[in-house]
Structure formats: structure tokens, C-alpha cells
Tab-separated table of C-alpha atoms and ligand atoms in Angstrom:
chain	number	residue	atom	x	y	z
A	12	MET	CA	117.552	87.725	66.907
A	13	LYS	CA	116.473	87.510	70.678
A	14	LYS	CA	119.750	86.012	71.814
A	15	LEU	CA	121.769	88.636	69.784
A	16	LEU	CA	120.323	91.128	71.769
A	17	THR	CA	120.066	89.460	75.092
A	18	ILE	CA	124.066	90.641	76.162
A	19	PRO	CA	124.000	94.087	74.812
A	20	ILE	CA	120.851	94.264	76.812
A	21	LEU	CA	122.158	92.773	80.218
A	22	LEU	CA	125.513	94.789	79.732
A	23	LEU	CA	123.867	98.094	79.473
A	24	LEU	CA	121.610	96.826	82.747
A	25	ALA	CA	124.444	95.995	84.300
A	26	GLY	CA	125.331	99.805	85.663
A	27	CYS	CA	121.989	100.050	86.112
A	28	ASP	CA	120.862	100.121	89.948
A	29	ILE	CA	118.299	103.104	89.858
A	30	ASN	CA	114.911	101.577	91.410
A	31	VAL	CA	112.542	104.478	90.809
A	32	LEU	CA	109.663	101.880	90.140
A	33	ASP	CA	110.352	100.184	93.556
A	34	ALA	CA	109.797	103.196	95.563
A	35	LYS	CA	110.062	103.327	99.466
A	36	SER	CA	108.457	106.407	100.134
A	37	GLU	CA	104.486	107.662	99.529
A	38	THR	CA	106.670	110.594	97.430
A	39	GLY	CA	108.252	107.566	95.264
A	40	GLN	CA	105.066	105.918	95.041
A	41	ASP	CA	103.116	108.423	93.853
A	42	GLN	CA	105.580	109.188	91.105
A	43	ALA	CA	105.810	105.716	89.931
A	44	PHE	CA	101.756	105.553	89.924
A	45	LEU	CA	102.043	108.289	87.492
A	46	ILE	CA	105.192	106.969	85.471
A	47	TRP	CA	102.865	103.318	85.215
A	48	PHE	CA	99.533	104.875	84.855
A	49	SER	CA	100.792	107.174	81.666
A	50	PHE	CA	102.171	104.152	80.265
A	51	GLY	CA	98.871	101.815	80.566
A	52	LEU	CA	96.907	104.778	79.041
A	53	MET	CA	99.978	105.037	75.953
A	54	MET	CA	99.608	101.397	75.639
A	55	ILE	CA	96.059	101.346	75.166
A	56	VAL	CA	96.233	103.889	72.369
A	57	LEU	CA	99.398	102.093	70.440
A	58	VAL	CA	97.687	98.671	70.461
A	59	VAL	CA	94.194	100.529	69.159
A	60	VAL	CA	96.493	102.127	66.556
A	61	PHE	CA	98.319	98.901	65.436
A	62	VAL	CA	95.065	96.680	65.485
A	63	LEU	CA	93.324	99.414	63.188
A	64	PHE	CA	96.414	99.745	61.197
A	65	ALA	CA	97.234	96.297	60.419
A	66	ARG	CA	93.271	95.440	59.819
A	67	PHE	CA	93.520	98.517	57.207
A	68	VAL	CA	96.405	97.038	55.598
A	69	TRP	CA	94.713	94.091	54.982
A	70	LYS	CA	91.183	94.942	54.311
A	71	TYR	CA	92.091	97.569	51.688
A	72	ARG	CA	94.775	95.716	50.018
A	73	GLU	CA	95.527	95.367	45.966
A	74	THR	CA	93.886	91.985	45.012
A	75	ASP	CA	93.263	90.902	41.579
A	76	GLN	CA	89.423	92.548	42.021
A	77	ASN	CA	90.285	95.689	42.807
A	78	LYS	CA	93.413	96.102	40.585
A	79	HIS	CA	92.055	98.154	37.950
A	80	THR	CA	89.207	100.432	39.902
A	81	LEU	CA	89.974	103.518	41.982
A	82	PRO	CA	88.851	104.073	45.338
A	83	LYS	CA	85.587	106.630	45.823
A	84	ASP	CA	86.408	109.911	46.539
A	85	VAL	CA	86.099	110.871	50.155
A	86	LYS	CA	85.696	114.150	51.684
A	87	GLY	CA	85.483	114.219	55.794
A	88	ASN	CA	83.441	111.768	57.650
A	89	LYS	CA	81.687	113.793	60.565
A	90	LYS	CA	81.318	111.058	63.070
A	91	LEU	CA	84.799	110.242	62.629
A	92	GLU	CA	86.051	113.193	63.652
A	93	ILE	CA	83.949	113.668	66.245
A	94	THR	CA	85.040	110.704	67.560
A	95	TRP	CA	88.894	110.999	67.528
A	96	THR	CA	88.649	113.987	68.917
A	97	THR	CA	86.600	113.353	72.033
A	98	LEU	CA	88.617	110.587	72.146
A	99	ALA	CA	91.869	112.551	72.446
A	100	ILE	CA	90.272	114.889	74.847
A	101	LEU	CA	88.915	112.672	77.259
A	102	LEU	CA	92.380	110.721	77.576
A	103	LEU	CA	94.200	113.992	78.302
A	104	VAL	CA	91.250	114.862	80.994
A	105	VAL	CA	92.152	111.272	82.272
A	106	LEU	CA	95.752	111.653	82.161
A	107	ALA	CA	95.672	115.374	84.075
A	108	VAL	CA	93.288	114.847	87.234
A	109	PRO	CA	95.952	112.427	88.838
A	110	THR	CA	99.193	114.613	87.130
A	111	VAL	CA	97.590	117.931	88.574
A	112	ALA	CA	96.495	116.476	92.043
A	113	ILE	CA	99.861	114.791	92.741
A	114	THR	CA	101.988	117.474	91.303
A	115	TYR	CA	99.980	119.874	93.809
A	116	ASP	CA	100.200	117.488	96.664
A	117	GLN	CA	103.881	117.252	96.051
A	118	SER	CA	104.704	121.156	95.633
A	119	PRO	CA	107.175	122.176	98.382
A	120	VAL	CA	104.782	124.748	99.550
A	121	LEU	CA	103.893	123.503	102.625
A	122	SER	CA	99.697	123.593	103.185
A	123	SER	CA	99.829	124.958	106.733
A	124	SER	CA	102.230	126.346	109.529
A	125	GLU	CA	101.147	123.025	111.242
A	126	GLU	CA	102.471	120.838	108.691
A	127	ALA	CA	105.909	122.565	108.751
A	128	GLU	CA	106.282	122.355	112.240
A	129	GLN	CA	105.344	118.788	112.068
A	130	ALA	CA	108.173	118.229	109.639
A	131	VAL	CA	111.903	117.213	110.041
A	132	HIS	CA	113.815	119.848	108.645
A	133	VAL	CA	117.133	119.093	106.883
A	134	ASN	CA	119.558	121.525	105.591
A	135	VAL	CA	121.194	120.511	102.202
A	136	THR	CA	124.130	121.613	101.018
A	137	GLY	CA	125.724	120.833	98.150
A	138	GLN	CA	129.537	121.485	96.580
A	139	GLN	CA	132.258	120.301	94.407
A	140	PHE	CA	132.275	116.989	95.139
A	141	PHE	CA	130.052	115.979	98.554
A	142	TRP	CA	127.207	116.946	100.203
A	143	THR	CA	126.294	117.872	103.712
A	144	PHE	CA	123.544	117.574	106.277
A	145	GLU	CA	122.625	119.602	108.774
A	146	TYR	CA	119.791	118.612	111.388
A	147	GLU	CA	117.498	121.191	113.448
A	148	ASN	CA	120.133	120.688	116.202
A	149	GLY	CA	123.015	121.674	114.440
A	150	LYS	CA	124.399	118.518	114.048
A	151	GLU	CA	125.697	117.772	110.788
A	152	THR	CA	127.166	115.223	108.327
A	153	THR	CA	129.116	114.694	105.387
A	154	ASN	CA	127.727	112.356	102.462
A	155	LYS	CA	125.550	110.376	104.898
A	156	LEU	CA	122.198	111.336	105.042
A	157	VAL	CA	119.778	109.972	108.158
A	158	ILE	CA	116.109	111.208	108.454
A	159	PRO	CA	113.315	109.563	110.174
A	160	ALA	CA	110.438	107.409	108.820
A	161	ASN	CA	106.664	107.850	108.215
A	162	LYS	CA	106.922	111.603	108.467
A	163	THR	CA	107.404	114.488	106.340
A	164	ILE	CA	110.747	115.522	105.484
A	165	VAL	CA	111.796	119.001	104.067
A	166	PHE	CA	114.778	119.419	102.460
A	167	HIS	CA	116.313	123.244	102.208
A	168	LEU	CA	118.495	122.914	99.454
A	169	ILE	CA	121.443	125.183	98.524
A	170	SER	CA	124.384	125.030	96.658
A	171	LYS	CA	127.725	126.632	97.330
A	172	ASP	CA	129.367	126.780	93.782
A	173	VAL	CA	127.823	125.376	90.463
A	174	ILE	CA	124.249	123.768	89.865
A	175	HIS	CA	123.825	119.998	91.495
A	176	SER	CA	121.042	117.821	91.398
A	177	PHE	CA	119.670	116.095	94.833
A	178	TRP	CA	118.222	112.598	93.782
A	179	ILE	CA	117.691	109.820	96.414
A	180	PRO	CA	115.974	107.350	92.967
A	181	GLN	CA	114.352	104.975	95.512
A	182	LEU	CA	112.491	107.691	97.918
A	183	GLY	CA	111.934	110.270	94.647
A	184	GLY	CA	112.521	112.554	92.265
A	185	LYS	CA	115.303	114.966	91.687
A	186	THR	CA	115.290	118.497	92.887
A	187	ASP	CA	117.961	121.128	91.401
A	188	VAL	CA	120.198	122.434	94.051
A	189	LEU	CA	121.110	126.141	92.903
A	190	PRO	CA	123.853	128.693	94.289
A	191	GLY	CA	121.860	131.147	95.796
A	192	LYS	CA	119.009	130.355	95.818
A	193	GLU	CA	117.049	127.727	98.439
A	194	LEU	CA	114.728	125.142	96.987
A	195	LEU	CA	112.341	123.157	98.731
A	196	TYR	CA	112.035	119.138	98.388
A	197	LYS	CA	109.084	117.760	100.389
A	198	LEU	CA	109.568	114.005	101.109
A	199	LYS	CA	106.613	111.856	102.559
A	200	ASN	CA	106.682	109.124	104.419
A	201	PRO	CA	109.592	107.583	103.572
A	202	LYS	CA	109.804	103.463	104.886
A	203	GLU	CA	112.806	102.207	106.992
A	204	GLY	CA	115.992	101.232	105.038
A	205	THR	CA	119.128	102.078	103.535
A	206	TYR	CA	118.954	104.281	99.752
A	207	GLU	CA	121.502	105.373	97.514
A	208	GLY	CA	121.572	109.174	96.742
A	209	LYS	CA	123.363	110.965	94.114
A	210	CYS	CA	123.960	114.242	92.281
A	211	ALA	CA	122.063	114.068	88.839
A	212	GLU	CA	123.546	116.838	87.511
A	213	PHE	CA	127.091	116.822	85.522
A	214	CYS	CA	128.772	119.307	87.915
A	215	GLY	CA	132.637	118.605	87.657
A	216	VAL	CA	135.190	116.261	86.859
A	217	GLN	CA	134.718	114.346	89.920
A	218	HIS	CA	130.603	114.101	89.518
A	219	THR	CA	130.224	110.698	90.057
A	220	LYS	CA	131.942	110.537	93.314
A	221	MET	CA	129.004	112.979	94.242
A	222	GLN	CA	127.114	109.929	96.077
A	223	PHE	CA	125.246	109.456	99.573
A	224	THR	CA	123.540	106.811	101.824
A	225	THR	CA	120.614	107.325	103.127
A	226	ARG	CA	119.570	106.133	106.335
A	227	VAL	CA	115.721	105.830	107.083
A	228	VAL	CA	115.489	104.477	110.626
A	229	SER	CA	112.334	104.602	113.356
A	230	ASN	CA	111.488	108.224	115.084
A	231	GLU	CA	112.915	106.484	118.148
A	232	GLU	CA	116.416	105.514	116.610
A	233	TYR	CA	116.618	108.802	115.025
A	234	GLU	CA	116.029	111.298	118.097
A	235	ASN	CA	118.905	109.363	119.768
A	236	TRP	CA	121.115	109.370	116.815
A	237	LEU	CA	120.411	113.042	117.036
A	238	LYS	CA	121.970	113.598	120.467
A	239	GLU	CA	124.740	111.270	120.028
B	3	CU	CU1	126.962	117.857	91.825
């Protein structure tokens, strides 16, 4: 059975180069942490439920001894009900604390004008079917994004036609790119390297062509590149 499944799974995964969990920025690492954290909590719940389920199915199975006896009629059990209600609330609180903290931290609202000034701002325009990046000194590139490492980057996203979605899987989650309304996306401390980016919203027949490369370079290299 295992062998039978291997081939379709490999085929399915062969086209999959989305390394969301191999994050290369603080933003992406925080998001990956949330995925693993909630996955871990869910696994705890899953294991406990399945173990208890198996145990009860075995314990209360029909045997020759109990074949002709009816089980006692039970109405409620305060202890058990309080236990599983409290446990569920506790689990949700444990999940909520890092989720809310990271969501606020990643919110595109800059916490101070100082943060806004220190950040590197890039205007990103999506249109069928390419991306234009405009840097602070007016320099423009198409389908090639260059940003400095270990800084806060603020992308100002706008579309010229339909809704697109800006996504660099290894650096962080997607953000919609809307016509007529600028959205911000804050990316914290990307690491040096080259990463694939794409449009993650089906936007027309050539949607798959809407890809770009992101080069994260040292601050010095970035300054030199800007002047080129
Ligand atoms: Cu698109």
C-alpha cells in the first residue's frame, strides 16, 4: 500500500517548490513558528482523543459476560464536563497569545515615524502580467526585486488592473494587490539570498507568468546597486 502511494505523492510534490516552512526572514520565521505551534497543539489533541477512543472501544466492547446486561443510565458528569471545557479554553488561550502578538507585530501599521524613516520603501505595481518595482530614488525594475538584508522593508502595493497577490513564499505570507487602494506589507530582516516570488491570485490567462526574482543583498551592495 505504501509503495502504491509513493508515486502519486512524488508526482504531486514534484511541482511544489514552495518553501514556506524554510523561511528566510524574521517575518517568515514567525509565521512558520505559528504554523508549527498550532500543528503541535492539534497533534496533542489528536493523540489524546485517539488513544482514549481506542481505549473505550476496547474497554466497553461486547463480551460473553456483558452480552445480556444493559449499561447504567448516566446523566451528566460535572467533573468531566468542567475538565474538558477548561482544557479547551486553556488550549485556545495558549494558541491565542503568540498568534495575537505576532499578528500585531506584523501589522503593516508602523509603530513609529522613526520605524517608517528607517525602513526601506519599495512601490510595487502589479499588472497583467508583470511586476514593477520602484525604489526610493526613482529607480525602476521589472520582475526583478532587489532589497537589502537585515532591514525592515515596506512594500507599497497597488494594482493597475485586477486583483493580484504579492507573494515571496520564503520571505513571508501573501498580500492582496488591489486596484485603487494601496496596501502595505512589512517585511522584517530578510536574509541574503535569491528567492522566487509570484502572483498568488488567479488574474487572467497568463497568470502563471507573473513571477519575479527577489535578490536580498548586503546593505552596501544595495546602495551601490541603487546608484547604477
Ligand atoms: Cu496576477
